[in-house]
Short mmCIF file of C-alpha atoms in Angstrom, two decimals:
data_model
loop_
_atom_site.label_atom_id
_atom_site.label_comp_id
_atom_site.label_asym_id
_atom_site.label_seq_id
_atom_site.Cartn_x
_atom_site.Cartn_y
_atom_site.Cartn_z
CA MET M 1 21.72 -18.55 24.86
CA GLU M 2 20.81 -22.24 23.93
CA PHE M 3 21.76 -22.94 19.97
CA LYS M 4 19.36 -26.09 19.89
CA LEU M 5 16.89 -27.24 17.59
CA ASN M 6 13.76 -28.94 19.10
CA GLU M 7 12.59 -32.48 17.90
CA ASP M 8 9.96 -31.15 15.77
CA GLN M 9 12.51 -28.56 13.96
CA TRP M 10 14.80 -31.39 13.37
CA ALA M 11 11.91 -33.60 11.87
CA VAL M 12 10.74 -30.70 9.46
CA LYS M 13 14.54 -29.95 8.60
CA GLU M 14 15.03 -33.39 7.40
CA ALA M 15 11.94 -34.00 5.84
CA ALA M 16 12.62 -31.10 3.55
CA ARG M 17 15.70 -32.09 3.16
CA ASP M 18 14.92 -35.58 1.93
CA PHE M 19 12.41 -34.01 -0.42
CA ALA M 20 15.03 -31.53 -1.93
CA GLN M 21 17.46 -34.69 -2.97
CA ASN M 22 15.17 -37.03 -3.74
CA GLU M 23 12.33 -35.42 -5.55
CA LEU M 24 13.50 -31.85 -6.49
CA LYS M 25 17.06 -32.37 -7.62
CA PRO M 26 16.47 -35.10 -10.13
CA GLY M 27 14.67 -33.15 -12.83
CA VAL M 28 16.16 -29.44 -12.05
CA ILE M 29 18.52 -29.12 -14.68
CA GLU M 30 15.77 -29.75 -17.09
CA ARG M 31 13.05 -27.43 -15.68
CA ASP M 32 15.58 -24.53 -15.20
CA SER M 33 16.62 -24.84 -18.85
CA SER M 34 13.17 -25.23 -20.08
CA MET M 35 11.38 -22.81 -17.73
CA ALA M 36 9.21 -25.75 -16.99
CA TYR M 37 6.87 -24.48 -14.19
CA PRO M 38 7.46 -27.38 -11.34
CA THR M 39 3.78 -28.50 -11.06
CA GLU M 40 4.30 -31.84 -9.63
CA GLN M 41 6.78 -30.56 -7.08
CA VAL M 42 4.59 -27.80 -5.90
CA LYS M 43 1.54 -29.98 -5.55
CA ALA M 44 3.73 -32.35 -3.47
CA MET M 45 5.12 -29.59 -1.08
CA GLY M 46 1.33 -28.86 -0.38
CA GLU M 47 1.24 -32.66 0.56
CA LEU M 48 3.74 -32.20 2.91
CA GLY M 49 2.25 -29.15 4.21
CA PHE M 50 5.06 -26.65 2.91
CA MET M 51 2.54 -24.13 1.25
CA GLY M 52 0.96 -22.79 4.59
CA MET M 53 3.46 -23.44 7.22
CA LEU M 54 2.92 -20.15 9.08
CA VAL M 55 -1.14 -20.90 8.86
CA ASP M 56 -2.96 -21.55 12.05
CA PRO M 57 -4.33 -25.38 11.68
CA LYS M 58 -8.16 -24.36 11.99
CA TYR M 59 -7.44 -22.71 8.41
CA GLY M 60 -6.18 -25.73 6.93
CA GLY M 61 -2.15 -24.78 7.72
CA SER M 62 0.69 -26.37 9.72
CA GLY M 63 0.82 -24.22 12.14
CA MET M 64 4.31 -24.33 12.52
CA ASP M 65 7.29 -21.73 13.95
CA ASN M 66 9.14 -19.24 11.42
CA ILE M 67 12.43 -21.13 12.47
CA SER M 68 10.83 -24.24 11.08
CA TYR M 69 10.00 -22.34 8.00
CA ALA M 70 13.71 -20.79 7.59
CA LEU M 71 14.80 -24.28 8.08
CA VAL M 72 12.60 -25.51 4.96
CA MET M 73 13.60 -22.38 3.24
CA GLU M 74 16.95 -23.55 3.70
CA GLU M 75 16.91 -26.80 2.51
CA LEU M 76 14.76 -26.65 -0.72
CA SER M 77 16.99 -23.40 -1.49
CA LYS M 78 20.01 -25.77 -1.90
CA VAL M 79 18.61 -27.38 -4.62
CA ASP M 80 15.74 -25.66 -6.65
CA ASN M 81 15.14 -21.95 -5.81
CA SER M 82 12.11 -21.56 -8.30
CA CYS M 83 10.36 -24.01 -6.02
CA SER M 84 11.56 -22.29 -2.83
CA VAL M 85 10.36 -18.75 -4.21
CA ILE M 86 7.23 -20.06 -4.47
CA VAL M 87 6.96 -21.60 -1.08
CA SER M 88 8.29 -18.09 0.20
CA VAL M 89 5.73 -15.89 -1.69
CA GLN M 90 3.05 -18.39 -0.59
CA ASN M 91 4.08 -18.48 2.88
CA SER M 92 5.55 -15.15 3.86
CA LEU M 93 3.42 -12.71 1.43
CA VAL M 94 0.28 -14.05 0.92
CA CYS M 95 -0.82 -16.63 3.52
CA TRP M 96 0.91 -14.65 6.37
CA GLY M 97 -0.28 -11.33 5.06
CA LEU M 98 -4.12 -12.54 5.33
CA GLN M 99 -4.17 -14.39 8.25
CA GLU M 100 -2.32 -11.53 10.18
CA PHE M 101 -4.45 -8.53 8.76
CA GLY M 102 -7.52 -10.12 6.84
CA ASN M 103 -11.18 -10.47 8.88
CA GLU M 104 -12.48 -13.48 9.80
CA GLU M 105 -14.43 -13.80 6.43
CA GLN M 106 -11.38 -13.35 4.56
CA LYS M 107 -9.47 -15.99 6.16
CA GLN M 108 -12.22 -18.74 6.02
CA LYS M 109 -12.73 -18.14 2.27
CA TYR M 110 -9.19 -18.03 1.15
CA LEU M 111 -6.86 -19.94 3.80
CA PRO M 112 -7.81 -23.29 3.46
CA ARG M 113 -7.14 -23.20 -0.32
CA LEU M 114 -3.80 -21.62 -0.17
CA ALA M 115 -2.72 -23.59 2.86
CA SER M 116 -2.94 -26.60 1.14
CA GLY M 117 -1.59 -25.62 -1.62
CA GLU M 118 -4.88 -25.84 -3.99
CA TRP M 119 -4.66 -22.24 -4.74
CA ILE M 120 -1.38 -20.53 -5.40
CA GLY M 121 -1.08 -16.79 -4.37
CA ALA M 122 0.47 -13.47 -5.68
CA PHE M 123 1.67 -10.47 -4.01
CA CYS M 124 1.25 -7.63 -6.73
CA LEU M 125 2.93 -4.59 -5.28
CA SER M 126 5.85 -3.99 -7.99
CA GLU M 127 5.05 -1.60 -11.01
CA PRO M 128 7.02 -0.49 -13.91
CA GLU M 129 7.56 2.81 -12.15
CA ALA M 130 7.32 1.84 -8.58
CA GLY M 131 10.21 -0.39 -7.40
CA SER M 132 12.23 0.18 -4.38
CA ASP M 133 9.57 3.41 -3.91
CA ALA M 134 6.39 1.75 -3.24
CA THR M 135 4.53 5.16 -2.03
CA MET M 136 4.49 5.77 -6.27
CA GLN M 137 1.46 3.77 -7.03
CA ARG M 138 0.10 4.07 -10.64
CA THR M 139 -2.92 1.55 -9.83
CA THR M 140 -5.59 2.88 -8.98
CA ALA M 141 -8.79 1.32 -6.96
CA GLU M 142 -11.57 3.82 -7.42
CA ASP M 143 -14.47 3.85 -4.78
CA LYS M 144 -18.21 3.10 -6.51
CA GLY M 145 -19.60 2.42 -3.36
CA ASP M 146 -20.26 -1.44 -3.27
CA HIS M 147 -17.13 -1.80 -4.81
CA TYR M 148 -13.93 -0.61 -6.38
CA LEU M 149 -12.52 -0.45 -9.95
CA LEU M 150 -9.15 -1.51 -10.38
CA ASN M 151 -7.07 -0.30 -13.19
CA GLY M 152 -3.19 -0.58 -13.85
CA THR M 153 -0.40 -2.79 -13.96
CA LYS M 154 1.89 -4.84 -11.75
CA ASN M 155 5.27 -6.21 -12.77
CA TRP M 156 7.76 -9.12 -11.65
CA ILE M 157 4.76 -10.73 -10.23
CA THR M 158 5.98 -14.57 -8.97
CA SER M 159 3.26 -17.09 -9.51
CA GLY M 160 1.60 -14.59 -11.50
CA GLY M 161 0.72 -17.30 -14.30
CA THR M 162 -0.28 -20.02 -12.01
CA SER M 163 -1.99 -18.01 -9.00
CA LYS M 164 -5.79 -18.00 -8.53
CA VAL M 165 -5.62 -15.20 -6.05
CA HIS M 166 -3.79 -11.73 -6.02
CA LEU M 167 -2.88 -9.64 -2.85
CA VAL M 168 -2.91 -6.13 -5.17
CA ILE M 169 -1.77 -2.84 -3.65
CA ALA M 170 -3.39 0.17 -5.62
CA GLN M 171 -4.03 4.00 -4.64
CA THR M 172 -7.14 4.71 -3.77
CA ASP M 173 -6.76 8.59 -2.93
CA LYS M 174 -3.65 10.16 -4.51
CA GLU M 175 -4.21 13.22 -2.44
CA LYS M 176 -3.49 11.44 0.90
CA GLY M 177 -0.34 9.93 -0.73
CA HIS M 178 1.01 6.76 1.32
CA ARG M 179 -1.96 7.06 3.41
CA GLY M 180 -4.29 6.60 0.24
CA ILE M 181 -3.19 3.20 -0.69
CA ASN M 182 -5.17 0.04 -0.09
CA ALA M 183 -4.82 -3.69 -0.28
CA PHE M 184 -7.24 -5.83 -1.96
CA ILE M 185 -7.58 -9.63 -2.64
CA VAL M 186 -8.63 -10.32 -6.28
CA GLU M 187 -9.41 -13.33 -7.92
CA THR M 188 -7.71 -13.94 -11.40
CA SER M 189 -11.10 -15.59 -12.74
CA TRP M 190 -12.73 -12.05 -12.49
CA ASP M 191 -13.42 -9.93 -15.60
CA GLY M 192 -10.56 -7.51 -16.31
CA VAL M 193 -7.65 -9.53 -15.09
CA ASP M 194 -5.10 -10.36 -17.82
CA VAL M 195 -1.66 -12.09 -17.52
CA GLY M 196 1.38 -11.16 -19.73
CA ALA M 197 4.02 -13.21 -20.99
CA LYS M 198 6.09 -15.32 -18.63
CA GLU M 199 9.73 -13.67 -18.12
CA ASP M 200 12.92 -15.25 -19.60
CA LYS M 201 14.91 -14.75 -16.54
CA LEU M 202 18.75 -15.01 -15.71
CA GLY M 203 17.79 -17.20 -12.27
CA ILE M 204 14.82 -18.96 -10.87
CA ARG M 205 13.87 -20.04 -14.31
CA SER M 206 11.08 -22.42 -13.73
CA SER M 207 8.92 -19.68 -11.30
CA ASP M 208 6.58 -18.00 -13.12
CA THR M 209 7.32 -14.28 -13.16
CA HIS M 210 4.59 -11.96 -15.20
CA THR M 211 3.10 -8.82 -15.88
CA ILE M 212 -0.14 -8.51 -14.57
CA MET M 213 -2.70 -5.95 -16.15
CA TYR M 214 -5.97 -4.99 -14.54
CA SER M 215 -8.65 -3.45 -16.40
CA ASN M 216 -11.86 -2.34 -14.86
CA VAL M 217 -11.72 -5.36 -12.48
CA LYS M 218 -15.01 -4.88 -9.91
CA VAL M 219 -13.04 -5.55 -6.47
CA PRO M 220 -16.09 -6.18 -3.63
CA LYS M 221 -15.73 -3.67 -0.86
CA GLU M 222 -15.30 -7.11 1.67
CA ASN M 223 -12.08 -7.77 -0.20
CA ARG M 224 -10.27 -4.68 1.08
CA ILE M 225 -7.58 -5.59 3.57
CA GLY M 226 -8.15 -3.64 6.58
CA GLU M 227 -9.28 -0.20 7.07
CA ASP M 228 -9.34 2.67 4.43
CA GLY M 229 -5.56 3.72 4.07
CA PHE M 230 -3.87 0.59 5.56
CA GLY M 231 -2.47 -0.69 2.16
CA PHE M 232 0.93 0.75 2.64
CA LYS M 233 1.54 0.05 6.15
CA PHE M 234 -0.04 -3.85 4.94
CA ALA M 235 2.73 -3.70 2.38
CA MET M 236 5.31 -3.12 4.79
CA LYS M 237 4.62 -5.25 7.28
CA VAL M 238 4.49 -7.96 5.04
CA LEU M 239 7.26 -7.24 3.29
CA ALA M 240 9.60 -7.34 6.54
CA GLY M 241 8.38 -10.62 7.54
CA GLY M 242 8.95 -11.84 3.77
CA ARG M 243 12.85 -10.91 4.12
CA ILE M 244 13.29 -13.91 6.93
CA GLY M 245 11.97 -16.07 3.69
CA ILE M 246 14.29 -14.64 1.07
CA ALA M 247 17.25 -14.46 3.60
CA SER M 248 16.65 -18.02 4.37
CA GLN M 249 16.56 -19.03 0.49
CA ALA M 250 19.44 -16.58 0.32
CA LEU M 251 21.36 -18.79 3.10
CA GLY M 252 20.05 -22.20 1.54
CA ILE M 253 22.06 -20.94 -1.81
CA ALA M 254 25.33 -20.48 0.03
CA ALA M 255 25.15 -23.40 1.96
CA GLY M 256 24.12 -25.53 -1.19
CA SER M 257 27.37 -24.21 -2.88
CA TYR M 258 29.47 -24.97 0.03
CA GLU M 259 28.14 -28.40 0.10
CA LEU M 260 28.80 -29.17 -3.21
CA SER M 261 32.14 -27.60 -3.31
CA VAL M 262 33.37 -29.26 -0.29
CA GLU M 263 32.25 -32.99 -1.91
CA TYR M 264 33.82 -31.95 -5.17
CA ALA M 265 37.20 -30.72 -3.33
CA LYS M 266 37.25 -34.04 -1.48
CA GLN M 267 37.11 -36.23 -5.02
CA ARG M 268 38.80 -33.72 -7.31
CA GLU M 269 42.95 -34.32 -7.37
CA ALA M 270 45.69 -31.91 -8.54
CA PHE M 271 49.13 -32.19 -8.18
CA GLY M 272 48.99 -35.56 -6.70
CA LYS M 273 46.52 -34.49 -3.84
CA PRO M 274 42.81 -33.74 -3.48
CA ILE M 275 42.41 -29.97 -4.32
CA ALA M 276 40.96 -29.76 -0.62
CA GLN M 277 44.63 -30.05 0.53
CA HIS M 278 45.49 -27.21 -1.24
CA GLN M 279 45.50 -24.19 0.86
CA ALA M 280 43.94 -21.88 -2.19
CA ILE M 281 40.85 -24.29 -1.67
CA ALA M 282 41.04 -25.17 2.00
CA PHE M 283 40.90 -21.37 2.70
CA LYS M 284 38.00 -20.52 0.60
CA ILE M 285 36.01 -23.47 1.93
CA ALA M 286 36.84 -22.00 5.73
CA ARG M 287 35.58 -18.38 4.64
CA MET M 288 32.53 -19.93 3.24
CA ALA M 289 31.89 -21.86 6.41
CA THR M 290 32.52 -18.84 8.59
CA ASP M 291 30.38 -16.54 6.53
CA ILE M 292 27.38 -18.87 6.02
CA GLU M 293 26.96 -19.79 9.91
CA ALA M 294 27.17 -16.17 10.35
CA SER M 295 24.40 -15.59 7.90
CA ARG M 296 22.39 -18.57 9.64
CA MET M 297 22.52 -17.40 13.06
CA LEU M 298 21.01 -13.61 11.59
CA VAL M 299 18.25 -15.80 9.81
CA TYR M 300 17.51 -17.81 12.81
CA ARG M 301 17.46 -15.01 15.31
CA ALA M 302 14.95 -12.81 12.87
CA ALA M 303 12.96 -15.99 12.72
CA TRP M 304 12.87 -16.12 16.56
CA LEU M 305 12.23 -12.46 17.20
CA LYS M 306 9.47 -13.01 14.93
CA ASP M 307 7.93 -15.98 17.01
CA ASN M 308 8.27 -14.33 20.15
CA HIS M 309 6.24 -11.16 18.82
CA MET M 310 9.36 -9.09 19.05
CA ASP M 311 10.66 -6.50 16.63
CA TYR M 312 12.27 -7.83 13.80
CA LEU M 313 12.44 -5.40 11.30
CA MET M 314 16.41 -4.89 11.83
CA ALA M 315 17.30 -8.01 12.12
CA SER M 316 15.31 -9.46 8.92
CA ALA M 317 16.96 -6.57 6.86
CA MET M 318 20.27 -7.69 8.24
CA ALA M 319 19.48 -11.37 7.78
CA LYS M 320 18.92 -10.63 4.10
CA LEU M 321 21.75 -8.46 3.44
CA ALA M 322 24.07 -10.70 5.15
CA ALA M 323 22.71 -13.88 3.52
CA SER M 324 22.30 -12.54 0.13
CA ASP M 325 25.82 -11.57 0.01
CA ALA M 326 27.03 -14.47 0.90
CA ALA M 327 24.93 -16.52 -1.22
CA MET M 328 26.44 -14.09 -4.36
CA LYS M 329 30.01 -14.39 -3.24
CA HIS M 330 30.22 -17.86 -2.44
CA SER M 331 27.89 -19.46 -5.27
CA VAL M 332 30.65 -17.34 -7.24
CA GLU M 333 33.61 -19.26 -5.33
CA ALA M 334 31.99 -22.70 -5.80
CA VAL M 335 32.08 -22.04 -9.56
CA GLN M 336 36.01 -21.44 -8.95
CA ILE M 337 36.18 -24.04 -6.90
CA HIS M 338 35.14 -26.71 -9.70
CA GLY M 339 36.73 -24.99 -12.20
CA GLY M 340 35.62 -25.73 -15.67
CA TYR M 341 33.02 -28.48 -14.54
CA GLY M 342 31.51 -25.46 -12.86
CA PHE M 343 30.92 -23.96 -15.81
CA VAL M 344 28.84 -26.39 -16.84
CA LYS M 345 25.06 -27.37 -15.78
CA GLU M 346 25.46 -31.04 -14.68
CA TYR M 347 27.40 -29.97 -11.48
CA HIS M 348 24.52 -27.32 -10.48
CA VAL M 349 26.45 -24.91 -9.28
CA GLU M 350 26.46 -22.59 -11.99
CA ARG M 351 22.67 -22.48 -11.36
CA LEU M 352 22.95 -21.48 -7.81
CA MET M 353 25.28 -18.42 -8.87
CA ARG M 354 22.39 -17.62 -11.61
CA ASP M 355 19.71 -17.81 -8.81
CA ALA M 356 21.91 -15.88 -6.21
CA LYS M 357 21.72 -12.67 -7.65
CA ILE M 358 18.04 -11.98 -7.35
CA THR M 359 18.03 -12.48 -3.53
CA GLN M 360 20.25 -8.81 -3.43
CA ILE M 361 17.12 -7.38 -5.69
CA TYR M 362 13.57 -8.99 -4.92
CA GLU M 363 11.76 -8.11 -1.55
CA GLY M 364 13.87 -5.24 -1.10
CA THR M 365 17.25 -4.58 -2.83
CA SER M 366 20.49 -4.88 -0.45
CA GLU M 367 20.53 -0.89 -0.60
CA VAL M 368 16.96 -0.70 0.57
CA GLN M 369 17.96 -3.21 3.35
CA GLN M 370 20.60 -0.81 4.26
CA ILE M 371 18.40 2.06 4.76
CA VAL M 372 16.19 0.08 6.80
CA ILE M 373 19.43 -0.93 9.23
CA SER M 374 21.05 2.53 9.23
CA ARG M 375 17.45 4.18 10.28
CA SER M 376 16.94 1.73 13.20
CA VAL M 377 20.67 1.98 14.16
CA LEU M 378 20.28 6.10 14.22
CA LYS M 379 17.33 5.81 16.14
CA GLY M 380 19.09 3.86 19.01
CA GLN M 381 18.00 0.21 18.41
CA LEU M 382 21.07 -1.54 17.51
CA GLU M 383 20.64 -2.98 21.48
CA VAL M 384 19.65 -6.74 21.09
CA PRO M 385 16.35 -7.62 22.20
CA THR M 386 16.30 -9.78 25.26
CA THR M 387 13.77 -11.70 27.30
CA LYS M 388 13.54 -11.61 31.13
#
């Protein structure tokens, strides 16, 4: 097996790293502190093609593979996870969901604006009483003949305040349970769409997270995604791919923590020598390097499986579980390595530590990932897929 990036993948990785270090890093502390939305940075990411990486060029996208997408997410997440989560939702949940399951008219109408970053999209699944259990949808879409009437509340919606398009999961026929759930494309300019206050969060503070209220919103029949009752399957399929993006984000947090720690440990002296030469610190760095490389292989494997149209459900769950644990563990270690300096904003690691926690929660908690993995294992799906 060859572990080698091709020239295009190296190029996009370097472009993302250069952008993150030179364009995102200078103002990231201030944006985090003030919860300022990264308007100019998002615009620039659109110009670089990062907002529609997985979208076919015929719809205005970059037409890249999932490994390239993972590379971009990793580099952005070493620096600014508010920006990287915006990229993740736009690519994994919104654009990919529309491209994979939308009809041609829907693709032509929405994808070009989304892929360019002109419009931001949001994925609206979670509710006050429907988080990990996505079957418990209280938002309803009543069939009125030529349209649906949408009512309900969604919360924890990334890009909720800036988005122009929502992909909304709603219950159409309660009697059918999860088979009575549908997915709809909703434009935020329509009457009855209201955005709640921006959430004041522990981490990813400059991304905008909101509660969204829908009150008698008329959704045209042509804005339903897929056949009647496809909504729950749509959500699960989209989230499985989205886990690759969040696993890549978590990998970036761990890798960013590691890079900052190595740099600091080489410069900081204690007891007459750089702290990197003390075994207590050197062993921490060794464990960091090992866990990060293991997570990276899981992330790349999941992306490779998706690129090759193979089953990636368990692989993406494994990648997210391992990478998010590595992000949490090693961002904490990075603060410890930095000592008192790690506790102040100037050295960046305290922000990475705060950002890390959400990777164990959103787009499927770590507990949900273990359910997905264990079910796959018990069904006898642990064998590594191969191609002949």
